[in-house]
Coordinates of C-alpha atoms in Angstrom, one line a residue:
Chain J
X1 CA 0.3 -65.5 -209.9
X2 CA -1.5 -63.4 -207.6
X3 CA -0.4 -60.0 -206.2
X4 CA -1.8 -59.6 -202.7
X5 CA -2.1 -56.1 -200.9
X6 CA -3.0 -56.3 -197.1
X7 CA -3.7 -53.4 -194.9
X8 CA -3.3 -54.6 -191.4
X9 CA -3.1 -53.0 -187.9
X10 CA 0.6 -52.1 -187.3
X11 CA 1.0 -54.0 -184.1
X12 CA 0.2 -57.3 -186.1
X13 CA 3.1 -57.0 -188.5
X14 CA 5.5 -59.2 -186.6
X15 CA 3.1 -62.2 -186.5
X16 CA 1.9 -62.0 -189.8
X17 CA 5.6 -62.1 -191.1
X18 CA 6.3 -65.1 -189.1
X19 CA 3.2 -66.8 -190.2
X20 CA 3.9 -66.0 -193.9
X21 CA 7.4 -67.1 -193.6
X22 CA 6.3 -70.3 -192.3
X23 CA 4.0 -71.4 -195.2
X24 CA 6.9 -70.3 -197.6
X25 CA 6.2 -66.8 -198.7
X26 CA 9.9 -65.5 -199.6
X27 CA 9.4 -61.9 -199.8
X28 CA 7.1 -58.8 -199.2
X29 CA 7.2 -55.2 -199.3
X30 CA 6.0 -53.3 -196.2
X31 CA 5.0 -49.7 -196.0
X32 CA 3.7 -47.5 -193.3
X33 CA 0.7 -45.9 -194.5
X34 CA -2.7 -43.9 -193.7
X35 CA -6.0 -44.4 -194.3
X36 CA -9.5 -45.0 -193.3
X37 CA -12.4 -47.3 -193.7
X38 CA -15.4 -48.0 -191.5
X39 CA -13.3 -47.0 -188.4
X40 CA -13.5 -43.5 -189.5
X41 CA -10.4 -42.1 -187.9
X42 CA -10.0 -40.6 -184.5
X43 CA -10.2 -37.1 -182.8
X44 CA -7.4 -34.9 -181.5
X45 CA -8.1 -32.6 -178.6
X46 CA -5.8 -29.3 -178.0
X47 CA -7.0 -27.3 -175.1
X48 CA -10.6 -28.3 -175.8
X49 CA -10.4 -27.7 -179.6
X50 CA -11.4 -30.9 -181.3
X51 CA -9.8 -31.9 -184.6
X52 CA -10.9 -34.9 -186.3
X53 CA -8.3 -36.7 -188.0
X54 CA -9.5 -39.0 -190.9
X55 CA -6.6 -41.0 -191.4
X56 CA -5.4 -43.7 -189.1
X57 CA -1.8 -45.5 -189.5
X58 CA -1.9 -48.9 -191.0
X59 CA 0.9 -51.1 -192.5
X60 CA 0.3 -52.2 -196.0
X61 CA 2.0 -55.6 -197.2
X62 CA 2.5 -56.2 -200.9
X63 CA 3.2 -60.0 -201.6
X64 CA 3.5 -61.7 -205.0
X65 CA 2.6 -65.3 -204.5
X66 CA 2.4 -68.2 -207.0
X67 CA -1.2 -69.7 -207.6
X68 CA -0.4 -72.7 -205.2
X69 CA -0.1 -70.7 -202.4
X70 CA -2.1 -67.6 -202.9
X71 CA -5.1 -68.8 -201.3
X72 CA -3.1 -69.9 -198.2
X73 CA -1.4 -66.8 -198.0
X74 CA -4.8 -64.8 -197.7
X75 CA -6.2 -67.1 -195.3
X76 CA -3.1 -66.8 -192.8
X77 CA -3.1 -63.0 -193.1
X78 CA -6.9 -63.2 -192.3
X79 CA -6.4 -65.6 -189.4
X80 CA -3.4 -63.8 -187.9
X81 CA -4.2 -60.1 -188.2
X82 CA -7.6 -60.6 -186.9
X83 CA -8.3 -59.0 -183.5
X84 CA -12.2 -59.1 -184.3
X85 CA -12.4 -55.4 -183.7
X86 CA -13.1 -52.6 -186.1
X87 CA -10.2 -51.4 -188.0
X88 CA -8.5 -54.7 -188.6
X89 CA -8.0 -53.9 -192.3
X90 CA -8.6 -55.7 -195.8
X91 CA -7.0 -58.0 -198.2
X92 CA -7.0 -57.5 -202.0
X93 CA -6.0 -59.9 -204.4
X94 CA -5.1 -59.0 -208.0
X95 CA -4.0 -61.2 -210.8
X96 CA -0.3 -60.8 -211.6
X97 CA 0.8 -60.8 -215.4
X98 CA 4.6 -61.4 -214.9
X99 CA 7.6 -60.9 -212.6
X100 CA 11.2 -60.5 -213.2
X101 CA 14.3 -61.1 -210.9
X102 CA 16.3 -58.0 -211.9
X103 CA 19.7 -59.7 -211.0
X104 CA 19.2 -62.9 -213.0
X105 CA 16.6 -62.0 -215.6
X106 CA 14.4 -65.1 -214.5
X107 CA 10.7 -64.3 -215.0
X108 CA 7.3 -66.0 -213.9
X109 CA 7.2 -68.3 -211.0
X110 CA 10.8 -68.7 -210.8
X111 CA 11.2 -65.1 -210.1
X112 CA 9.3 -65.1 -206.8
Chain R
X1 CA 9.8 -6.6 -140.9
X2 CA 7.4 -9.5 -142.4
X3 CA 4.8 -7.2 -142.6
X4 CA 6.8 -4.9 -144.7
X5 CA 7.8 -7.9 -146.7
X6 CA 4.6 -9.0 -147.3
X7 CA 3.4 -5.7 -148.5
X8 CA 4.5 -6.6 -152.0
X9 CA 7.2 -8.2 -153.9
X10 CA 9.1 -5.1 -154.6
X11 CA 8.9 -2.9 -151.7
X12 CA 11.9 -1.2 -153.0
X13 CA 10.0 2.3 -153.2
X14 CA 8.6 2.1 -149.8
X15 CA 11.9 0.9 -148.2
X16 CA 13.8 3.7 -150.2
X17 CA 11.3 6.4 -149.2
X18 CA 11.5 5.4 -145.4
X19 CA 15.2 4.8 -145.4
X20 CA 16.3 7.9 -147.4
X21 CA 15.8 10.6 -144.7
X22 CA 17.7 8.3 -142.2
X23 CA 20.7 7.9 -144.7
X24 CA 21.0 11.6 -145.0
X25 CA 21.1 12.0 -141.3
X26 CA 23.6 9.3 -140.7
X27 CA 25.6 9.9 -143.8
X28 CA 28.3 11.9 -141.7
X29 CA 29.0 9.1 -139.3
X30 CA 27.7 5.8 -141.0
X31 CA 29.2 4.4 -144.4
X32 CA 27.0 3.8 -147.1
X33 CA 25.5 0.5 -147.2
X34 CA 27.2 -2.2 -149.2
X35 CA 25.4 -5.0 -151.0
X36 CA 26.1 -8.3 -149.7
X37 CA 27.7 -10.5 -152.5
X38 CA 25.6 -13.4 -151.6
X39 CA 22.2 -11.6 -152.0
X40 CA 23.7 -9.8 -155.2
X41 CA 24.8 -13.2 -156.8
X42 CA 21.3 -14.7 -156.2
X43 CA 19.5 -11.7 -157.8
X44 CA 22.0 -11.8 -160.8
X45 CA 21.4 -15.4 -161.2
X46 CA 17.4 -14.8 -160.7
X47 CA 17.5 -12.0 -163.5
X48 CA 19.2 -14.2 -166.0
X49 CA 16.8 -17.0 -165.1
X50 CA 14.0 -14.8 -165.9
X51 CA 15.8 -14.0 -169.5
X52 CA 15.8 -17.9 -169.8
X53 CA 11.8 -17.7 -169.7
X54 CA 11.8 -15.4 -172.5
X55 CA 14.4 -16.8 -174.9
X56 CA 14.2 -19.7 -175.3
X57 CA 11.3 -20.5 -172.7
X58 CA 8.4 -18.5 -174.1
X59 CA 9.7 -18.5 -177.6
X60 CA 9.5 -22.2 -177.9
X61 CA 6.2 -22.6 -175.9
X62 CA 4.4 -20.2 -178.0
X63 CA 6.4 -21.0 -181.3
X64 CA 5.3 -25.0 -180.9
X65 CA 1.7 -23.9 -180.4
X66 CA 1.5 -22.1 -183.8
X67 CA 1.2 -23.5 -187.1
X68 CA 4.7 -24.2 -188.8
X69 CA 4.4 -21.5 -191.3
X70 CA 4.2 -19.1 -188.2
X71 CA 7.0 -20.4 -185.9
X72 CA 9.7 -17.8 -186.6
X73 CA 7.4 -15.0 -186.6
X74 CA 6.2 -15.8 -183.1
X75 CA 9.6 -16.4 -182.0
X76 CA 10.9 -13.3 -183.5
X77 CA 8.3 -11.0 -182.2
X78 CA 8.9 -12.3 -178.6
X79 CA 12.8 -11.9 -178.8
X80 CA 12.2 -8.3 -180.5
X81 CA 9.6 -7.3 -177.9
X82 CA 11.9 -8.2 -175.2
X83 CA 14.9 -6.4 -176.6
X84 CA 12.6 -3.2 -177.2
X85 CA 11.3 -3.5 -173.8
X86 CA 14.9 -3.6 -172.2
X87 CA 15.9 -0.3 -174.1
X88 CA 12.7 1.5 -173.1
X89 CA 13.2 0.2 -169.4
X90 CA 16.7 1.9 -169.3
X91 CA 15.4 5.2 -171.0
X92 CA 12.2 6.0 -169.0
X93 CA 10.7 2.9 -167.9
X94 CA 12.6 2.3 -164.7
X95 CA 12.1 6.1 -163.9
X96 CA 8.3 5.8 -164.4
X97 CA 8.0 2.6 -162.3
X98 CA 10.4 3.2 -159.4
X99 CA 12.3 6.3 -160.3
X100 CA 13.9 8.3 -157.3
X101 CA 11.4 10.9 -157.4
X102 CA 8.2 10.6 -155.9
X103 CA 5.3 12.9 -157.0
X104 CA 3.1 14.6 -154.4
X105 CA -0.7 14.0 -154.5
X106 CA -2.6 11.8 -157.0
X107 CA 0.1 11.6 -159.5
X108 CA 2.4 9.6 -157.1
X109 CA -0.2 6.7 -157.0
X110 CA 0.4 6.0 -160.7
X111 CA 4.1 7.0 -161.5
X112 CA 7.4 8.4 -160.3
X113 CA 9.9 10.1 -162.0
X114 CA 13.7 10.9 -162.0
X115 CA 16.5 8.7 -162.7
X116 CA 15.8 8.8 -166.3
X117 CA 18.4 7.3 -168.6
X118 CA 19.7 5.7 -165.3
X119 CA 21.0 9.0 -164.3
X120 CA 22.7 9.2 -160.8
X121 CA 23.3 5.3 -161.0
X122 CA 26.7 3.8 -160.3
X123 CA 28.3 0.6 -159.3
X124 CA 28.2 1.7 -155.9
X125 CA 24.6 2.7 -155.6
X126 CA 22.1 0.5 -154.0
X127 CA 18.2 -0.6 -153.8
X128 CA 16.6 -1.5 -150.6
X129 CA 15.2 -5.2 -150.1
X130 CA 12.7 -5.8 -147.6
X131 CA 15.0 -6.3 -144.8
X132 CA 18.5 -3.8 -143.8
X133 CA 20.2 -5.5 -146.7
X134 CA 20.6 -3.9 -150.1
X135 CA 21.5 -5.0 -153.4
X136 CA 23.3 -3.2 -156.3
X137 CA 20.9 -1.0 -157.8
X138 CA 22.0 -2.1 -161.4
X139 CA 21.0 -5.6 -160.3
X140 CA 17.6 -4.4 -159.1
X141 CA 17.2 -2.4 -162.4
X142 CA 18.1 -5.5 -164.7
X143 CA 15.7 -7.9 -162.6
X144 CA 12.9 -5.5 -162.9
X145 CA 13.8 -5.0 -166.7
X146 CA 13.2 -8.6 -167.4
X147 CA 9.7 -8.4 -165.8
X148 CA 8.9 -5.5 -168.3
X149 CA 10.2 -7.5 -171.0
X150 CA 8.5 -10.9 -170.6
X151 CA 5.2 -9.1 -169.7
X152 CA 5.1 -7.4 -173.0
X153 CA 6.1 -10.6 -174.8
X154 CA 3.2 -12.7 -173.1
X155 CA 0.7 -10.4 -174.9
X156 CA 1.8 -11.8 -178.2
X157 CA 0.3 -15.2 -177.4
X158 CA -3.1 -13.6 -177.9
X159 CA -2.1 -12.0 -181.5
X160 CA 0.0 -14.7 -182.9
X161 CA -0.3 -15.6 -186.6
X162 CA -1.8 -12.4 -187.8
X163 CA -0.2 -9.1 -186.2
X164 CA 2.3 -7.5 -188.4
X165 CA 5.8 -7.1 -187.1
X166 CA 6.0 -3.5 -187.4
X167 CA 2.7 -3.3 -185.5
X168 CA 4.0 -5.1 -182.6
X169 CA 7.3 -2.9 -182.6
X170 CA 5.0 0.2 -182.5
X171 CA 2.6 -1.2 -179.9
X172 CA 5.2 -2.2 -177.2
X173 CA 6.7 0.9 -176.3
X174 CA 3.3 2.7 -176.2
X175 CA 1.8 0.0 -174.2
X176 CA 4.6 -0.2 -171.7
X177 CA 4.6 3.5 -171.2
X178 CA 0.8 3.9 -170.5
X179 CA 0.1 0.6 -169.1
X180 CA 3.0 -1.5 -167.9
X181 CA 5.0 1.2 -165.9
X182 CA 2.0 2.7 -164.2
X183 CA 0.8 -0.9 -163.0
X184 CA 4.3 -1.8 -161.8
X185 CA 4.3 1.5 -160.0
X186 CA 0.9 1.1 -158.4
X187 CA 1.3 -2.3 -157.1
X188 CA 5.1 -2.5 -156.2
X189 CA 6.3 1.1 -155.5
X190 CA 6.0 2.4 -152.1
X191 CA 3.7 5.4 -152.9
X192 CA 1.8 3.3 -155.4
X193 CA -2.2 3.1 -155.3
X194 CA -2.5 -0.5 -154.8
X195 CA 0.7 -1.1 -152.6
X196 CA -0.6 1.6 -150.2
X197 CA -3.9 -0.3 -150.0
X198 CA -2.1 -3.3 -148.8
X199 CA -2.6 -5.5 -152.2
X200 CA -0.3 -8.5 -152.2
X201 CA 1.6 -9.3 -155.5
X202 CA 4.8 -11.2 -154.7
X203 CA 6.1 -11.8 -158.1
X204 CA 3.5 -10.3 -160.6
X205 CA 0.0 -11.8 -160.5
X206 CA -1.5 -8.5 -161.2
X207 CA 1.4 -6.6 -162.7
X208 CA 2.4 -9.5 -165.2
X209 CA -0.3 -12.0 -165.8
X210 CA -3.6 -10.2 -165.5
X211 CA -2.1 -7.2 -167.4
X212 CA -0.8 -9.4 -170.2
X213 CA -3.8 -11.4 -170.4
X214 CA -6.3 -8.7 -170.4
X215 CA -4.2 -6.7 -172.8
X216 CA -4.0 -9.7 -175.1
X217 CA -7.6 -10.0 -175.0
X218 CA -8.3 -6.4 -175.8
X219 CA -5.7 -6.8 -178.8
X220 CA -7.2 -9.9 -179.9
X221 CA -10.6 -8.3 -180.4
X222 CA -9.1 -5.2 -182.1
X223 CA -7.3 -7.6 -184.5
X224 CA -10.1 -10.0 -185.3
X225 CA -10.0 -13.8 -185.7
X226 CA -7.4 -15.4 -187.5
X227 CA -8.6 -16.4 -191.3
X228 CA -10.5 -19.8 -190.9
X229 CA -10.8 -19.5 -187.3
X230 CA -12.6 -21.6 -186.0
X231 CA -13.7 -23.8 -188.7
X232 CA -10.2 -24.7 -190.0
X233 CA -8.1 -27.0 -188.0
X234 CA -5.1 -25.1 -186.4
X235 CA -3.3 -27.8 -184.0
X236 CA 0.0 -26.9 -182.5
X237 CA 2.6 -27.8 -185.2
X238 CA 5.2 -29.1 -182.6
X239 CA 4.1 -30.3 -179.1
X240 CA 7.6 -31.4 -178.6
X241 CA 8.9 -28.0 -178.6
X242 CA 6.0 -26.8 -176.5
X243 CA 7.0 -29.2 -173.9
X244 CA 10.5 -28.0 -174.1
X245 CA 9.4 -24.4 -173.7
X246 CA 7.2 -25.5 -170.9
X247 CA 10.2 -26.7 -169.0
X248 CA 12.4 -23.7 -169.6
X249 CA 9.5 -21.6 -168.3
X250 CA 9.2 -23.5 -165.2
X251 CA 13.0 -23.5 -164.4
X252 CA 13.1 -19.6 -165.3
X253 CA 10.1 -19.1 -163.0
X254 CA 12.2 -19.8 -160.0
X255 CA 14.1 -16.6 -160.9
X256 CA 10.6 -14.7 -161.1
X257 CA 9.3 -16.0 -157.9
X258 CA 12.1 -16.7 -155.6
X259 CA 14.0 -13.5 -157.0
X260 CA 11.0 -11.5 -156.0
X261 CA 12.4 -12.0 -152.4
X262 CA 15.2 -9.6 -153.4
X263 CA 17.5 -11.7 -151.1
X264 CA 18.9 -15.2 -151.0
X265 CA 16.7 -15.6 -147.7
X266 CA 14.0 -17.8 -146.3
X267 CA 11.4 -16.1 -148.2
X268 CA 13.1 -16.9 -151.5
X269 CA 13.2 -20.5 -150.2
X270 CA 9.4 -20.3 -149.5
X271 CA 8.8 -18.9 -153.0
X272 CA 10.9 -21.8 -154.4
X273 CA 9.0 -24.7 -152.8
X274 CA 5.7 -23.0 -153.6
X275 CA 6.7 -22.8 -157.2
X276 CA 7.4 -26.5 -157.4
X277 CA 4.3 -27.7 -155.5
X278 CA 1.8 -25.3 -157.0
X279 CA 3.0 -26.0 -160.5
X280 CA 3.2 -30.0 -159.9
X281 CA -0.5 -29.8 -158.6
X282 CA -1.5 -27.7 -161.6
X283 CA 0.0 -29.9 -164.0
X284 CA -1.9 -33.1 -162.8
X285 CA -5.1 -31.5 -162.2
X286 CA -5.4 -30.3 -165.9
X287 CA -4.9 -33.9 -167.1
X288 CA -7.5 -35.3 -164.6
X289 CA -9.9 -32.9 -165.7
X290 CA -9.4 -33.9 -169.3
X291 CA -10.1 -37.5 -168.4
X292 CA -13.2 -36.5 -166.3
X293 CA -14.2 -34.6 -169.5
X294 CA -14.0 -37.6 -171.4
X295 CA -10.7 -37.3 -173.3
X296 CA -7.3 -38.5 -172.8
X297 CA -4.7 -36.8 -170.5
X298 CA -2.7 -35.1 -173.1
X299 CA 1.0 -33.6 -173.2
X300 CA -0.8 -30.1 -173.9
X301 CA -2.8 -30.5 -171.0
X302 CA 0.2 -31.2 -169.1
X303 CA 1.9 -28.0 -170.3
X304 CA -1.3 -25.8 -169.9
X305 CA -1.6 -27.0 -166.3
X306 CA 2.2 -26.3 -165.5
X307 CA 1.4 -22.7 -166.8
X308 CA -1.8 -22.3 -165.0
X309 CA -0.2 -23.7 -161.8
X310 CA 3.0 -21.2 -162.2
X311 CA 0.8 -18.2 -163.0
X312 CA -1.6 -18.7 -159.9
X313 CA 1.5 -19.1 -157.5
X314 CA 3.2 -16.1 -158.7
X315 CA 1.3 -13.6 -156.5
X316 CA 1.2 -16.0 -153.8
X317 CA 4.9 -17.1 -154.0
X318 CA 6.2 -15.7 -150.8
X319 CA 2.6 -15.1 -149.4
X320 CA 1.5 -18.7 -149.1
X321 CA 2.4 -21.8 -147.3
X322 CA 3.2 -24.7 -149.5
X323 CA -0.3 -26.3 -149.1
X324 CA -1.8 -23.1 -149.8
X325 CA 0.1 -23.1 -153.0
X326 CA -1.1 -26.3 -153.9
X327 CA -4.7 -25.3 -153.4
X328 CA -4.1 -22.4 -155.8
X329 CA -2.7 -24.7 -158.5
X330 CA -5.5 -27.0 -158.3
X331 CA -8.0 -24.3 -158.4
X332 CA -6.3 -22.4 -161.2
X333 CA -5.9 -25.3 -163.5
X334 CA -9.7 -25.9 -163.1
X335 CA -10.8 -22.6 -163.8
X336 CA -8.2 -22.0 -166.6
X337 CA -9.4 -25.3 -168.4
X338 CA -13.1 -23.9 -168.6
X339 CA -11.8 -20.7 -169.8
X340 CA -9.8 -22.0 -172.7
X341 CA -12.3 -24.9 -173.5
X342 CA -15.8 -23.3 -173.0
X343 CA -15.7 -19.6 -172.3
X344 CA -13.4 -18.9 -175.6
X345 CA -15.8 -21.0 -177.6
X346 CA -18.8 -19.1 -176.1
X347 CA -17.6 -15.7 -176.6
X348 CA -15.7 -16.3 -179.8
X349 CA -12.8 -14.4 -179.5
X350 CA -9.4 -15.6 -181.1
X351 CA -7.0 -15.5 -178.3
X352 CA -4.6 -17.9 -180.6
X353 CA -2.5 -19.4 -177.8
X354 CA -4.6 -18.7 -174.7
X355 CA -2.6 -15.6 -173.2
X356 CA -5.9 -14.4 -171.7
X357 CA -7.3 -17.8 -171.0
X358 CA -4.3 -19.0 -168.9
X359 CA -2.3 -16.0 -168.0
X360 CA -5.3 -13.5 -167.5
X361 CA -7.6 -16.0 -165.9
X362 CA -4.8 -17.7 -163.8
X363 CA -3.5 -14.5 -162.7
X364 CA -7.1 -13.5 -161.4
X365 CA -7.5 -16.9 -159.7
X366 CA -4.0 -16.5 -158.0
X367 CA -4.3 -12.7 -157.2
X368 CA -7.8 -13.1 -155.3
X369 CA -6.7 -16.5 -154.0
X370 CA -3.5 -15.0 -152.4
X371 CA -6.0 -13.2 -150.1
X372 CA -7.1 -16.6 -148.7
X373 CA -3.9 -18.6 -148.5
X374 CA -2.1 -15.6 -146.9
X375 CA -3.9 -16.3 -143.8
X376 CA -2.0 -18.0 -140.9
X377 CA -4.7 -20.6 -140.5
X378 CA -3.9 -22.0 -144.0
X379 CA -0.2 -22.1 -143.4
X380 CA 0.2 -18.7 -144.8
X381 CA 2.9 -16.3 -143.6
X382 CA 0.5 -13.6 -142.6
X383 CA 0.1 -12.6 -139.1
X384 CA -3.4 -12.4 -139.0
X385 CA -3.5 -8.9 -138.4
X386 CA -5.7 -8.2 -141.8
X387 CA -8.8 -10.1 -141.5
X388 CA -9.6 -12.4 -144.5
X389 CA -12.5 -10.3 -145.8
X390 CA -10.6 -7.2 -145.8
X391 CA -7.7 -8.9 -147.5
X392 CA -9.7 -10.5 -149.9
X393 CA -11.3 -7.1 -150.9
X394 CA -8.1 -5.3 -151.2
X395 CA -7.0 -8.4 -153.6
X396 CA -10.3 -8.1 -155.8
X397 CA -9.7 -4.1 -155.8
X398 CA -6.2 -4.9 -157.1
X399 CA -7.5 -7.1 -159.9
X400 CA -10.2 -4.9 -160.7
X401 CA -8.1 -1.7 -161.3
X402 CA -5.5 -3.9 -163.2
X403 CA -8.3 -5.1 -165.6
X404 CA -9.6 -1.7 -166.0
X405 CA -6.0 0.1 -166.5
X406 CA -4.9 -2.7 -168.9
X407 CA -8.2 -2.9 -170.8
X408 CA -8.4 0.9 -171.3
X409 CA -4.7 1.4 -171.8
X410 CA -4.4 -1.2 -174.5
X411 CA -7.3 -0.1 -176.3
X412 CA -5.7 3.2 -176.6
X413 CA -2.3 1.9 -177.7
X414 CA -4.0 -0.5 -180.1
X415 CA -6.0 2.1 -181.7
X416 CA -3.1 4.3 -182.0
X417 CA -1.1 1.8 -183.8
X418 CA -4.2 0.6 -186.2
X419 CA -4.5 4.4 -187.3
X420 CA -1.1 4.9 -188.0
X421 CA 0.2 1.8 -189.6
X422 CA -2.5 -0.9 -189.2
X423 CA -2.3 -4.0 -186.9
X424 CA -3.0 -6.9 -189.2
X425 CA -1.2 -8.5 -192.1
X426 CA -2.7 -8.8 -195.5
X427 CA -4.8 -12.0 -196.3
X428 CA -2.3 -13.2 -198.6
X429 CA 0.4 -12.7 -196.1
X430 CA -1.7 -14.5 -193.5
X431 CA -2.1 -17.4 -195.8
X432 CA 1.5 -17.9 -197.0
X433 CA 2.5 -17.6 -193.3
X434 CA 4.1 -14.7 -191.4
X435 CA 7.6 -16.5 -191.3
X436 CA 8.2 -15.9 -195.0
X437 CA 6.2 -13.0 -195.7
X438 CA 7.4 -10.9 -192.7
X439 CA 10.7 -12.2 -192.1
X440 CA 11.8 -13.9 -195.3
X441 CA 12.8 -17.2 -193.6
X442 CA 11.4 -20.6 -193.1
X443 CA 11.5 -22.3 -189.6
X444 CA 11.8 -25.8 -191.3
X445 CA 13.8 -26.6 -194.7

């Protein structure tokens, strides 16, 4: 099992969700987050006084996926969330030791 | 009649001085003039509109521009200042500015006397307007009272986030007495220095805006910069509330400008349309300049342009045609933009919320510009009897006298307060925010 964390541009969320649903991803957790990478934030200007804000709003997806589709998930997010412009985001893949469905107590792949 | 009207917004003093002997002679045969209910109704409406400018207009406008830890301090200082100014006004303020007794010689140029504690005033007594009409004296006193209140409150934009509440409360009565009342008398009373010189100030370009702006600048220098200014970011904490405040200021400004006609007549209508169009031009101009300077047209830019337009049209409200007013709005926005974005950084003063940058500078543009847009060839209501150059010089004279009087007077008032109780809060209070330290409350829980 893999745990996939993807940071994407907020306006790409709906598209990514649909595409992942189509390849069989059953669930995900979405958070609104702030951060910076190479894009380095933006500048706010109030009556001529400049304030650079280092953090930009992004959306973070957390997806637990079986080994069979993990690679496909990463590929899908990469293709759909891309605008080929700076600030498109990043995808991190972690090994996932186990998962438990709280209601039934199922563990491993069946819990996903 | 027109000439008398254009001599200044509140030619009450002049009309009264001229009319009193006549009344005295005719008193036997003619009944006392009675206030026209229509005019009275409009002036009472205009008066409460100016109160709307102070609370909640100015409190929200300034409050939103501060950091959230100083929101209540800013609003409370404005509210308490206005209240104090109202009480001082009925005790001796009205008397010094528009009192019944005119002094002979030099002194009469600067103050009047009599009518202390509103003595001699009843529900039947009246004040002159610019025509043969009269309005109730209590209404006139109330209307002018709101001007004193908002002018004192405007200064606080320059001192926000660091001035002690007690220092504000001590500064305001001294400042009103030595700065505001004499300037109001000079500009608007019949025997006032600038009124006699022919300076035009319909609703307070010099008396209110230059006066408050320059006083704010002097006080900002006396106080020193806020801790961390300009290296730490101090963006406005709520542009939403600033926008709400801006709207309320604009609405209230109709009372300010159209009310200064003192009657519900065509000149009130002229002041009204000017207050619409100059402001609209100012708001859009500021956003265009932002764009030209390589930024985005911003909400604060919009709000700043609104205020710049309103300030500039104030002295011109009844002294300009609508297109002259549009010109003033555009010009004021351009000049004020450079004042707050460039001039402030260059000279390094900490005019926290740009009381000087917009009210002071916009007031100067408006006061001098009034001399131009007043001329009939630009659609102004002037009859052309005063040449453009002569009028411009008188306007400039008015600006210079106001700057000097406000500058020196504020320095004196500020130093008195500084010596007795100190102007500024401690470093700890400033870091914690004035809301919790000075008032024991938080704006947001």
